[in-house]
């Protein structure tokens, strides 16, 4: 459990906690929807605003770079100035940026708006888990809250693809951004009333400006390098040079954190084996599952000839089973069998998803070849809530925002790696084949590599995440523990 601290919010009634969970989940759903809703509208955006093919990628990249690079900083700032304040500010920035994106009449304005959306997303997302784990302190309640939060992220992408296709076809691409306005305003209006106030530690407790500059620049350059790999290649001088510079910046950041009086990211958080292993597993898992979320959609459209709305509907069974498992059984399974065992079972199912996709034919039948894949996606509903709980289990209350920001940061790093590695492999395989067979062959290769990443994730979880009873037995007594070593939920 999180240790008590002077910055703890006052206890909230059960109804207030449920309302707080609902408003946080709705805010994050808006952000997740925006990430996937854009993908199906890209051709319409290109035609309307005159994007070049290379320039069009920045509609996604500008958002991804800002989002992924600022999560860690935003999470720590949430601990310092108050997580409620950071969530409200981030939601306001995201909503205003959505309006700017919706009225954009040039590529430059849209890219700038997407960058601002990424900043707002980072501010709100970075502290969301920190709000929940400090609000829900009882293990069963916390497990249910995290299950709701995990479902929001897992199902939001699929819902976004359907909604993006419907809005683009029925109205126009501008409405994929305008739809955020009523949601964002409603979230702000309710959040002001139901989110508990927290004072924060104060900027003097960790206002490490040098560390903030180093980590933000290092992460931004890292993600930029990764998302441009498909254009320049892994072994190009540009990729290697920028990658080396990013590594130097991040190494300097770690050195700074080890020596700074008030570090931005106290390295004590990595003393928790659960936190370290969960974040590593997440990078591997998210990178692998990029091939499911994105490449399956491309396969449905480019090989099978599905439209945008049809593609979203075809993937809805995955969202449905993920939701049923996340909300219906994951909390009970975690309580009975432990998060580690549930995580391992979920990863096994996900290996089955990508394993089946490695055999997908050029002329696939949905019921025979694809529906079983969608149903096995239930593994994500098992794995993500368990992984989220493990990723937050080793941080005390003062570091909850930092742990939340770290967990979301590794998620974005995994996504960026998945985009770069799997799409590059698929493209290289496609070049050696022809027509639909070429596309299918490239996707199969990406699915196979994704399955391999999941196997590695399974091995990491099996060996690095100890069983709960063993971990509890090996923990030193509470009065001898360092402050950051809070007991696992």
Short mmCIF file of C-alpha atoms in Angstrom, two decimals:
data_model
loop_
_atom_site.label_atom_id
_atom_site.label_comp_id
_atom_site.label_asym_id
_atom_site.label_seq_id
_atom_site.Cartn_x
_atom_site.Cartn_y
_atom_site.Cartn_z
CA UNK A 1 0.00 0.00 0.00
CA UNK A 2 1.03 3.59 -0.36
CA UNK A 3 2.47 5.10 2.77
CA UNK A 4 0.65 8.00 4.29
CA UNK A 5 2.07 11.42 3.63
CA UNK A 6 1.27 15.04 4.29
CA UNK A 7 0.22 15.51 0.67
CA UNK A 8 -2.41 12.79 0.73
CA UNK A 9 -5.88 13.76 -0.40
CA UNK A 10 -8.63 13.57 2.16
CA UNK A 11 -10.64 10.33 2.14
CA UNK A 12 -13.49 10.35 -0.34
CA UNK A 13 -16.86 8.66 -0.12
CA UNK A 14 -17.37 5.56 -2.33
CA UNK A 15 -19.70 7.47 -4.67
CA UNK A 16 -17.18 10.29 -5.03
CA UNK A 17 -14.42 7.80 -5.78
CA UNK A 18 -16.53 6.16 -8.47
CA UNK A 19 -17.25 9.54 -10.03
CA UNK A 20 -13.55 10.38 -9.92
CA UNK A 21 -12.73 7.07 -11.62
CA UNK A 22 -15.34 7.78 -14.27
CA UNK A 23 -14.04 11.25 -15.05
CA UNK A 24 -10.39 10.14 -15.21
CA UNK A 25 -11.28 7.18 -17.43
CA UNK A 26 -13.37 9.41 -19.71
CA UNK A 27 -10.53 11.90 -20.04
CA UNK A 28 -8.08 9.14 -20.94
CA UNK A 29 -10.61 7.57 -23.32
CA UNK A 30 -10.78 10.88 -25.19
CA UNK A 31 -6.98 10.86 -25.52
CA UNK A 32 -6.82 7.20 -26.62
CA UNK A 33 -9.63 7.71 -29.13
CA UNK A 34 -7.78 10.66 -30.62
CA UNK A 35 -4.68 8.54 -31.17
CA UNK A 36 -6.51 5.99 -33.32
CA UNK A 37 -9.31 8.11 -34.78
CA UNK A 38 -6.74 10.07 -36.80
CA UNK A 39 -5.36 7.02 -38.61
CA UNK A 40 -8.47 6.31 -40.67
CA UNK A 41 -8.86 9.98 -41.64
CA UNK A 42 -5.31 10.39 -42.95
CA UNK A 43 -6.17 10.06 -46.67
CA UNK A 44 -8.91 12.71 -46.35
CA UNK A 45 -6.58 15.04 -44.44
CA UNK A 46 -3.90 14.62 -47.11
CA UNK A 47 -6.29 15.41 -49.95
CA UNK A 48 -7.84 18.42 -48.23
CA UNK A 49 -4.72 20.14 -46.89
CA UNK A 50 -2.24 19.11 -49.57
CA UNK A 51 0.17 17.13 -47.41
CA UNK A 52 3.08 15.41 -49.11
CA UNK A 53 3.40 11.69 -48.26
CA UNK A 54 6.39 12.42 -46.01
CA UNK A 55 4.68 15.40 -44.42
CA UNK A 56 1.53 13.44 -43.66
CA UNK A 57 3.43 11.20 -41.24
CA UNK A 58 3.96 14.24 -39.01
CA UNK A 59 0.25 14.33 -38.20
CA UNK A 60 1.04 11.25 -36.10
CA UNK A 61 4.71 11.87 -35.32
CA UNK A 62 4.24 15.39 -33.88
CA UNK A 63 1.73 14.01 -31.39
CA UNK A 64 3.81 10.95 -30.54
CA UNK A 65 7.02 12.90 -29.96
CA UNK A 66 5.41 15.46 -27.64
CA UNK A 67 3.39 12.82 -25.79
CA UNK A 68 6.16 10.30 -25.24
CA UNK A 69 8.92 12.76 -24.34
CA UNK A 70 6.97 14.78 -21.75
CA UNK A 71 5.26 12.00 -19.76
CA UNK A 72 8.07 11.54 -17.25
CA UNK A 73 8.42 15.27 -16.63
CA UNK A 74 4.65 15.73 -16.35
CA UNK A 75 4.38 12.85 -13.90
CA UNK A 76 6.99 14.31 -11.57
CA UNK A 77 5.52 17.81 -11.84
CA UNK A 78 2.19 16.29 -10.86
CA UNK A 79 3.79 15.02 -7.65
CA UNK A 80 5.23 18.48 -6.99
CA UNK A 81 2.32 20.82 -7.83
CA UNK A 82 -0.58 18.41 -7.34
CA UNK A 83 -1.89 15.64 -9.60
CA UNK A 84 -5.41 17.10 -9.75
CA UNK A 85 -4.05 20.41 -10.97
CA UNK A 86 -1.90 18.70 -13.61
CA UNK A 87 -4.81 16.55 -14.87
CA UNK A 88 -7.09 19.58 -15.21
CA UNK A 89 -4.43 21.64 -16.98
CA UNK A 90 -3.61 18.81 -19.37
CA UNK A 91 -7.24 18.22 -20.24
CA UNK A 92 -7.71 21.95 -20.90
CA UNK A 93 -4.64 22.09 -23.17
CA UNK A 94 -5.74 18.99 -25.07
CA UNK A 95 -9.29 20.33 -25.57
CA UNK A 96 -8.06 23.73 -26.80
CA UNK A 97 -5.56 22.06 -29.15
CA UNK A 98 -8.36 19.87 -30.54
CA UNK A 99 -10.27 23.01 -31.50
CA UNK A 100 -7.16 24.37 -33.24
CA UNK A 101 -6.69 21.07 -35.10
CA UNK A 102 -10.33 21.05 -36.18
CA UNK A 103 -10.15 24.51 -37.74
CA UNK A 104 -6.70 23.96 -39.32
CA UNK A 105 -6.47 25.05 -42.96
CA UNK A 106 -2.79 24.29 -43.56
CA UNK A 107 -0.36 21.46 -42.79
CA UNK A 108 1.72 23.69 -40.48
CA UNK A 109 -1.27 24.61 -38.29
CA UNK A 110 -2.45 21.00 -38.01
CA UNK A 111 1.02 19.72 -37.10
CA UNK A 112 1.40 22.46 -34.47
CA UNK A 113 -2.02 21.58 -33.05
CA UNK A 114 -1.12 17.91 -32.92
CA UNK A 115 2.08 18.77 -31.01
CA UNK A 116 0.00 20.76 -28.51
CA UNK A 117 -2.42 17.83 -28.23
CA UNK A 118 0.56 15.64 -27.36
CA UNK A 119 1.59 18.05 -24.60
CA UNK A 120 -1.91 18.06 -23.12
CA UNK A 121 -2.13 14.27 -23.40
CA UNK A 122 1.16 13.87 -21.54
CA UNK A 123 0.03 16.19 -18.74
CA UNK A 124 -3.28 14.40 -18.18
CA UNK A 125 -2.11 10.82 -18.79
CA UNK A 126 1.03 11.05 -16.69
CA UNK A 127 -0.86 11.55 -13.43
CA UNK A 128 -3.99 9.51 -14.13
CA UNK A 129 -2.75 6.29 -12.56
CA UNK A 130 -1.26 8.23 -9.67
CA UNK A 131 -4.70 9.73 -8.95
CA UNK A 132 -6.35 6.31 -9.00
CA UNK A 133 -3.89 4.40 -6.84
CA UNK A 134 -3.94 7.09 -4.15
CA UNK A 135 -7.73 7.31 -4.29
CA UNK A 136 -8.36 3.53 -4.19
CA UNK A 137 -6.21 2.15 -1.40
CA UNK A 138 -8.07 -1.10 -0.68
CA UNK A 139 -6.62 -3.87 -2.89
CA UNK A 140 -9.91 -5.13 -4.36
CA UNK A 141 -11.18 -1.62 -5.07
CA UNK A 142 -7.87 -0.68 -6.62
CA UNK A 143 -7.91 -3.79 -8.80
CA UNK A 144 -11.38 -2.91 -10.11
CA UNK A 145 -10.37 0.70 -10.74
CA UNK A 146 -7.28 -0.36 -12.68
CA UNK A 147 -9.38 -2.84 -14.66
CA UNK A 148 -11.67 0.02 -15.74
CA UNK A 149 -8.68 2.17 -16.60
CA UNK A 150 -7.03 -0.64 -18.56
CA UNK A 151 -10.21 -1.33 -20.53
CA UNK A 152 -10.33 2.34 -21.47
CA UNK A 153 -6.90 2.10 -23.06
CA UNK A 154 -7.32 -1.32 -24.64
CA UNK A 155 -10.75 -0.80 -26.19
CA UNK A 156 -10.42 2.89 -26.98
CA UNK A 157 -8.22 2.29 -30.01
CA UNK A 158 -10.73 -0.04 -31.65
CA UNK A 159 -13.64 2.30 -30.91
CA UNK A 160 -11.61 5.17 -32.35
CA UNK A 161 -11.15 3.39 -35.65
CA UNK A 162 -14.90 2.87 -36.01
CA UNK A 163 -15.74 6.41 -34.94
CA UNK A 164 -13.08 7.89 -37.21
CA UNK A 165 -14.45 6.09 -40.22
CA UNK A 166 -18.05 7.07 -39.47
CA UNK A 167 -17.27 10.75 -38.81
CA UNK A 168 -15.00 11.07 -41.84
CA UNK A 169 -17.51 9.40 -44.18
CA UNK A 170 -20.65 11.05 -42.77
CA UNK A 171 -19.26 14.56 -42.10
CA UNK A 172 -15.59 15.37 -42.71
CA UNK A 173 -12.20 14.90 -41.07
CA UNK A 174 -12.52 18.11 -39.02
CA UNK A 175 -15.08 16.38 -36.80
CA UNK A 176 -12.58 13.81 -35.55
CA UNK A 177 -11.13 16.72 -33.58
CA UNK A 178 -14.31 18.68 -32.88
CA UNK A 179 -15.80 15.67 -31.10
CA UNK A 180 -13.22 16.18 -28.34
CA UNK A 181 -14.68 19.57 -27.41
CA UNK A 182 -17.89 18.50 -25.61
CA UNK A 183 -16.09 15.57 -24.00
CA UNK A 184 -13.22 17.72 -22.77
CA UNK A 185 -15.50 20.45 -21.43
CA UNK A 186 -17.65 17.89 -19.59
CA UNK A 187 -14.57 16.20 -18.10
CA UNK A 188 -13.26 19.55 -16.83
CA UNK A 189 -16.62 20.57 -15.36
CA UNK A 190 -17.04 17.31 -13.44
CA UNK A 191 -13.36 16.82 -12.52
CA UNK A 192 -13.24 20.18 -10.76
CA UNK A 193 -15.96 18.92 -8.42
CA UNK A 194 -15.07 15.25 -7.86
CA UNK A 195 -11.28 14.89 -8.05
CA UNK A 196 -9.77 15.14 -4.56
CA UNK A 197 -7.43 18.04 -3.94
CA UNK A 198 -3.79 17.27 -3.26
CA UNK A 199 -1.27 19.88 -2.16
CA UNK A 200 1.80 18.34 -3.79
CA UNK A 201 5.32 18.33 -2.43
CA UNK A 202 6.18 21.78 -3.76
CA UNK A 203 8.66 22.64 -6.50
CA UNK A 204 11.51 22.87 -4.01
CA UNK A 205 11.15 19.14 -3.36
CA UNK A 206 12.25 18.24 -6.86
CA UNK A 207 12.54 21.15 -9.26
CA UNK A 208 15.51 19.70 -11.14
CA UNK A 209 15.58 21.97 -14.19
CA UNK A 210 18.78 20.46 -15.60
CA UNK A 211 17.39 16.94 -15.29
CA UNK A 212 14.13 18.01 -16.90
CA UNK A 213 15.97 19.45 -19.91
CA UNK A 214 18.15 16.35 -20.29
CA UNK A 215 15.35 13.77 -20.07
CA UNK A 216 12.91 15.70 -22.24
CA UNK A 217 15.52 16.33 -24.94
CA UNK A 218 16.78 12.73 -24.73
CA UNK A 219 13.33 11.16 -24.98
CA UNK A 220 12.21 13.56 -27.71
CA UNK A 221 15.32 12.82 -29.78
CA UNK A 222 14.98 9.06 -29.13
CA UNK A 223 11.38 8.91 -30.30
CA UNK A 224 12.12 11.16 -33.28
CA UNK A 225 14.98 8.86 -34.30
CA UNK A 226 12.81 5.75 -33.99
CA UNK A 227 9.84 7.10 -35.93
CA UNK A 228 12.16 8.19 -38.78
CA UNK A 229 13.87 4.80 -39.07
CA UNK A 230 11.48 3.67 -41.79
CA UNK A 231 12.58 6.62 -43.93
CA UNK A 232 16.34 6.52 -43.32
CA UNK A 233 17.07 2.92 -42.24
CA UNK A 234 18.62 1.50 -39.07
CA UNK A 235 22.25 1.72 -40.21
CA UNK A 236 22.22 5.19 -41.79
CA UNK A 237 24.59 7.82 -40.43
CA UNK A 238 21.60 9.97 -39.48
CA UNK A 239 19.95 7.23 -37.41
CA UNK A 240 23.17 6.16 -35.69
CA UNK A 241 24.25 9.73 -34.99
CA UNK A 242 20.93 10.84 -33.54
CA UNK A 243 20.62 7.59 -31.58
CA UNK A 244 24.07 8.08 -30.08
CA UNK A 245 23.27 11.68 -29.10
CA UNK A 246 20.00 10.56 -27.49
CA UNK A 247 21.88 7.88 -25.54
CA UNK A 248 24.38 10.48 -24.30
CA UNK A 249 21.56 12.78 -23.14
CA UNK A 250 19.72 10.00 -21.32
CA UNK A 251 22.93 8.73 -19.72
CA UNK A 252 23.70 12.26 -18.53
CA UNK A 253 20.18 12.41 -17.10
CA UNK A 254 20.72 9.21 -15.09
CA UNK A 255 24.04 10.52 -13.77
CA UNK A 256 22.32 13.75 -12.82
CA UNK A 257 19.57 11.87 -10.97
CA UNK A 258 22.12 9.89 -8.99
CA UNK A 259 23.85 13.06 -7.78
CA UNK A 260 21.17 15.80 -7.67
CA UNK A 261 19.91 16.96 -4.28
CA UNK A 262 16.31 17.09 -5.54
CA UNK A 263 16.20 14.73 -8.54
CA UNK A 264 13.39 14.85 -11.07
CA UNK A 265 13.25 11.05 -11.08
CA UNK A 266 14.56 9.55 -7.85
CA UNK A 267 16.32 6.36 -8.92
CA UNK A 268 14.99 4.62 -5.82
CA UNK A 269 11.88 3.82 -7.83
CA UNK A 270 13.87 1.19 -9.75
CA UNK A 271 14.76 -0.63 -6.54
CA UNK A 272 11.35 -2.21 -6.81
CA UNK A 273 11.77 -5.34 -8.89
CA UNK A 274 8.07 -5.28 -9.78
CA UNK A 275 8.27 -1.73 -11.15
CA UNK A 276 11.41 -2.40 -13.22
CA UNK A 277 10.21 -5.73 -14.64
CA UNK A 278 6.68 -4.49 -15.35
CA UNK A 279 7.97 -1.55 -17.36
CA UNK A 280 10.31 -3.81 -19.36
CA UNK A 281 7.48 -6.27 -20.05
CA UNK A 282 5.28 -3.38 -21.15
CA UNK A 283 7.81 -2.13 -23.72
CA UNK A 284 8.00 -5.60 -25.27
CA UNK A 285 4.25 -6.23 -25.11
CA UNK A 286 3.19 -2.89 -26.57
CA UNK A 287 5.80 -3.10 -29.34
CA UNK A 288 4.52 -6.55 -30.26
CA UNK A 289 0.85 -5.61 -30.16
CA UNK A 290 1.36 -2.67 -32.49
CA UNK A 291 1.31 -5.33 -35.21
CA UNK A 292 -2.19 -6.31 -34.12
CA UNK A 293 -3.72 -2.87 -33.76
CA UNK A 294 -2.22 -1.24 -36.86
CA UNK A 295 -1.13 -3.97 -39.25
CA UNK A 296 -4.35 -5.96 -38.96
CA UNK A 297 -6.24 -2.78 -39.89
CA UNK A 298 -3.95 -2.28 -42.88
CA UNK A 299 -4.35 -5.94 -43.89
CA UNK A 300 -8.15 -5.64 -43.77
CA UNK A 301 -8.12 -2.52 -45.96
CA UNK A 302 -5.24 -3.11 -48.36
CA UNK A 303 -5.51 -6.88 -48.85
CA UNK A 304 -9.15 -7.73 -48.16
CA UNK A 305 -10.54 -4.41 -49.44
CA UNK A 306 -12.47 -3.36 -46.32
CA UNK A 307 -13.54 0.28 -45.94
CA UNK A 308 -12.65 2.41 -42.92
CA UNK A 309 -15.90 1.80 -41.05
CA UNK A 310 -15.91 -1.92 -42.01
CA UNK A 311 -12.39 -2.26 -40.61
CA UNK A 312 -13.41 -0.78 -37.29
CA UNK A 313 -16.46 -3.03 -37.09
CA UNK A 314 -14.35 -6.08 -37.95
CA UNK A 315 -12.12 -5.29 -34.97
CA UNK A 316 -14.96 -4.59 -32.55
CA UNK A 317 -15.11 -8.19 -31.25
CA UNK A 318 -11.58 -7.66 -29.93
CA UNK A 319 -12.69 -4.56 -28.05
CA UNK A 320 -15.75 -6.43 -26.73
CA UNK A 321 -13.82 -9.38 -25.30
CA UNK A 322 -11.12 -7.12 -23.89
CA UNK A 323 -13.83 -5.11 -22.14
CA UNK A 324 -15.63 -8.19 -20.85
CA UNK A 325 -12.45 -9.65 -19.39
CA UNK A 326 -11.04 -6.36 -18.06
CA UNK A 327 -14.24 -5.26 -16.38
CA UNK A 328 -15.79 -8.62 -15.61
CA UNK A 329 -13.17 -11.04 -14.34
CA UNK A 330 -9.65 -9.57 -14.25
CA UNK A 331 -9.95 -8.06 -10.74
CA UNK A 332 -11.26 -11.36 -9.29
CA UNK A 333 -8.58 -13.38 -11.06
CA UNK A 334 -5.84 -11.03 -9.85
CA UNK A 335 -7.13 -11.33 -6.28
CA UNK A 336 -7.31 -15.11 -6.44
CA UNK A 337 -4.24 -16.08 -8.47
CA UNK A 338 -2.01 -13.01 -8.21
CA UNK A 339 -1.12 -10.43 -10.85
CA UNK A 340 1.97 -12.31 -11.99
CA UNK A 341 0.09 -15.50 -12.89
CA UNK A 342 -2.74 -13.61 -14.60
CA UNK A 343 -0.19 -11.59 -16.60
CA UNK A 344 1.52 -14.81 -17.76
CA UNK A 345 -1.81 -16.32 -18.84
CA UNK A 346 -2.69 -13.16 -20.75
CA UNK A 347 0.64 -13.13 -22.59
CA UNK A 348 0.12 -16.77 -23.62
CA UNK A 349 -3.21 -15.84 -25.22
CA UNK A 350 -1.59 -12.90 -27.00
CA UNK A 351 1.14 -15.15 -28.36
CA UNK A 352 -1.72 -17.21 -29.79
CA UNK A 353 -3.15 -14.07 -31.44
CA UNK A 354 0.05 -13.27 -33.33
CA UNK A 355 0.79 -16.93 -33.93
CA UNK A 356 -2.50 -17.34 -35.81
CA UNK A 357 -1.83 -14.15 -37.76
CA UNK A 358 1.48 -15.53 -39.07
CA UNK A 359 -0.64 -17.95 -41.12
CA UNK A 360 -3.24 -15.49 -42.39
CA UNK A 361 -3.97 -16.12 -46.11
CA UNK A 362 -4.28 -13.61 -48.94
CA UNK A 363 -7.98 -14.42 -49.34
CA UNK A 364 -9.03 -14.82 -45.73
CA UNK A 365 -12.51 -15.58 -44.51
CA UNK A 366 -13.45 -13.44 -41.54
CA UNK A 367 -15.26 -16.11 -39.53
CA UNK A 368 -12.57 -18.77 -40.01
CA UNK A 369 -9.33 -16.82 -40.19
CA UNK A 370 -9.88 -13.59 -38.25
CA UNK A 371 -12.67 -13.97 -35.69
CA UNK A 372 -10.65 -16.47 -33.58
CA UNK A 373 -7.84 -13.91 -33.53
CA UNK A 374 -10.20 -11.20 -32.29
CA UNK A 375 -11.51 -13.46 -29.53
CA UNK A 376 -8.04 -14.42 -28.31
CA UNK A 377 -7.39 -10.70 -27.84
CA UNK A 378 -9.10 -11.27 -24.49
CA UNK A 379 -5.55 -11.91 -23.32
CA UNK A 380 -4.99 -8.17 -23.39
CA UNK A 381 -7.85 -7.78 -20.91
CA UNK A 382 -5.99 -10.15 -18.59
CA UNK A 383 -2.47 -8.86 -19.10
CA UNK A 384 -2.88 -5.08 -18.98
CA UNK A 385 -4.69 -4.68 -15.61
CA UNK A 386 -2.23 -7.11 -13.97
CA UNK A 387 0.75 -5.35 -15.56
CA UNK A 388 -0.56 -1.92 -14.55
CA UNK A 389 -0.96 -3.01 -10.93
CA UNK A 390 2.57 -4.43 -10.90
CA UNK A 391 3.95 -1.31 -12.54
CA UNK A 392 2.49 0.91 -9.80
CA UNK A 393 3.03 -1.44 -6.86
CA UNK A 394 6.50 -0.36 -5.77
CA UNK A 395 6.01 3.41 -5.54
CA UNK A 396 5.00 5.28 -2.42
CA UNK A 397 2.37 8.01 -2.47
CA UNK A 398 4.89 10.80 -2.98
CA UNK A 399 6.18 9.09 -6.13
CA UNK A 400 2.81 7.95 -7.51
CA UNK A 401 2.82 10.57 -10.28
CA UNK A 402 6.38 9.66 -11.21
CA UNK A 403 5.54 5.93 -11.36
CA UNK A 404 2.46 6.72 -13.45
CA UNK A 405 4.50 8.90 -15.81
CA UNK A 406 7.20 6.22 -16.08
CA UNK A 407 4.64 3.52 -16.88
CA UNK A 408 3.03 5.66 -19.57
CA UNK A 409 6.46 6.62 -20.94
CA UNK A 410 7.50 3.00 -21.45
CA UNK A 411 4.16 2.43 -23.17
CA UNK A 412 4.94 5.18 -25.68
CA UNK A 413 8.50 3.93 -26.17
CA UNK A 414 7.13 0.47 -26.89
CA UNK A 415 4.66 1.93 -29.38
CA UNK A 416 7.39 3.92 -31.15
CA UNK A 417 9.62 0.84 -31.35
CA UNK A 418 6.73 -1.21 -32.67
CA UNK A 419 6.03 1.39 -35.36
CA UNK A 420 9.68 1.50 -36.42
CA UNK A 421 10.68 -2.16 -36.19
CA UNK A 422 7.57 -3.99 -37.35
CA UNK A 423 6.55 -1.60 -40.12
CA UNK A 424 10.14 -1.54 -41.43
CA UNK A 425 10.31 -5.33 -41.43
CA UNK A 426 6.95 -5.58 -43.17
CA UNK A 427 8.03 -3.07 -45.83
CA UNK A 428 11.34 -4.85 -46.46
CA UNK A 429 9.56 -8.18 -46.89
CA UNK A 430 6.98 -6.62 -49.21
CA UNK A 431 9.68 -5.37 -51.57
CA UNK A 432 10.71 -8.96 -52.36
CA UNK A 433 7.19 -10.18 -53.23
CA UNK A 434 4.34 -9.04 -55.45
CA UNK A 435 0.88 -7.47 -55.14
CA UNK A 436 -1.43 -8.77 -52.39
CA UNK A 437 0.95 -11.63 -51.66
CA UNK A 438 3.65 -9.04 -50.97
CA UNK A 439 1.54 -7.15 -48.46
CA UNK A 440 0.42 -10.34 -46.75
CA UNK A 441 3.98 -11.67 -46.60
CA UNK A 442 5.20 -8.45 -45.00
CA UNK A 443 2.44 -8.50 -42.42
CA UNK A 444 3.13 -12.17 -41.61
CA UNK A 445 6.78 -11.37 -40.93
CA UNK A 446 5.80 -8.51 -38.63
CA UNK A 447 3.34 -10.76 -36.79
CA UNK A 448 6.04 -13.40 -36.33
CA UNK A 449 8.50 -10.88 -34.89
CA UNK A 450 5.75 -9.55 -32.63
CA UNK A 451 5.10 -13.08 -31.37
CA UNK A 452 8.81 -13.40 -30.63
CA UNK A 453 8.73 -10.19 -28.57
CA UNK A 454 5.83 -11.60 -26.57
CA UNK A 455 7.78 -14.78 -25.88
CA UNK A 456 10.61 -12.63 -24.49
CA UNK A 457 8.07 -10.65 -22.44
CA UNK A 458 6.75 -13.95 -21.02
CA UNK A 459 10.28 -15.00 -20.05
CA UNK A 460 10.96 -11.66 -18.35
CA UNK A 461 7.71 -11.81 -16.40
CA UNK A 462 8.34 -15.43 -15.40
CA UNK A 463 11.87 -14.85 -14.14
CA UNK A 464 11.85 -11.27 -12.83
CA UNK A 465 8.40 -10.98 -11.31
CA UNK A 466 8.35 -13.05 -8.16
CA UNK A 467 5.26 -14.72 -6.79
CA UNK A 468 3.44 -12.44 -4.32
CA UNK A 469 3.95 -14.72 -1.33
CA UNK A 470 7.65 -15.08 -2.04
CA UNK A 471 8.09 -11.35 -2.51
CA UNK A 472 6.29 -10.61 0.74
CA UNK A 473 8.49 -13.09 2.58
CA UNK A 474 11.65 -11.51 1.20
CA UNK A 475 10.63 -7.88 1.94
CA UNK A 476 12.40 -6.38 4.98
CA UNK A 477 10.21 -5.26 7.86
CA UNK A 478 8.30 -2.06 7.27
CA UNK A 479 10.33 -0.04 9.76
CA UNK A 480 13.60 -0.90 7.97
CA UNK A 481 12.41 -0.19 4.45
CA UNK A 482 13.36 2.84 2.43
CA UNK A 483 10.42 5.19 1.89
CA UNK A 484 10.03 4.19 -1.73
CA UNK A 485 9.62 0.51 -0.97
CA UNK A 486 5.89 0.45 -0.48
CA UNK A 487 4.27 -2.95 -0.26
CA UNK A 488 2.73 -4.27 -3.43
CA UNK A 489 -0.97 -3.88 -3.73
#
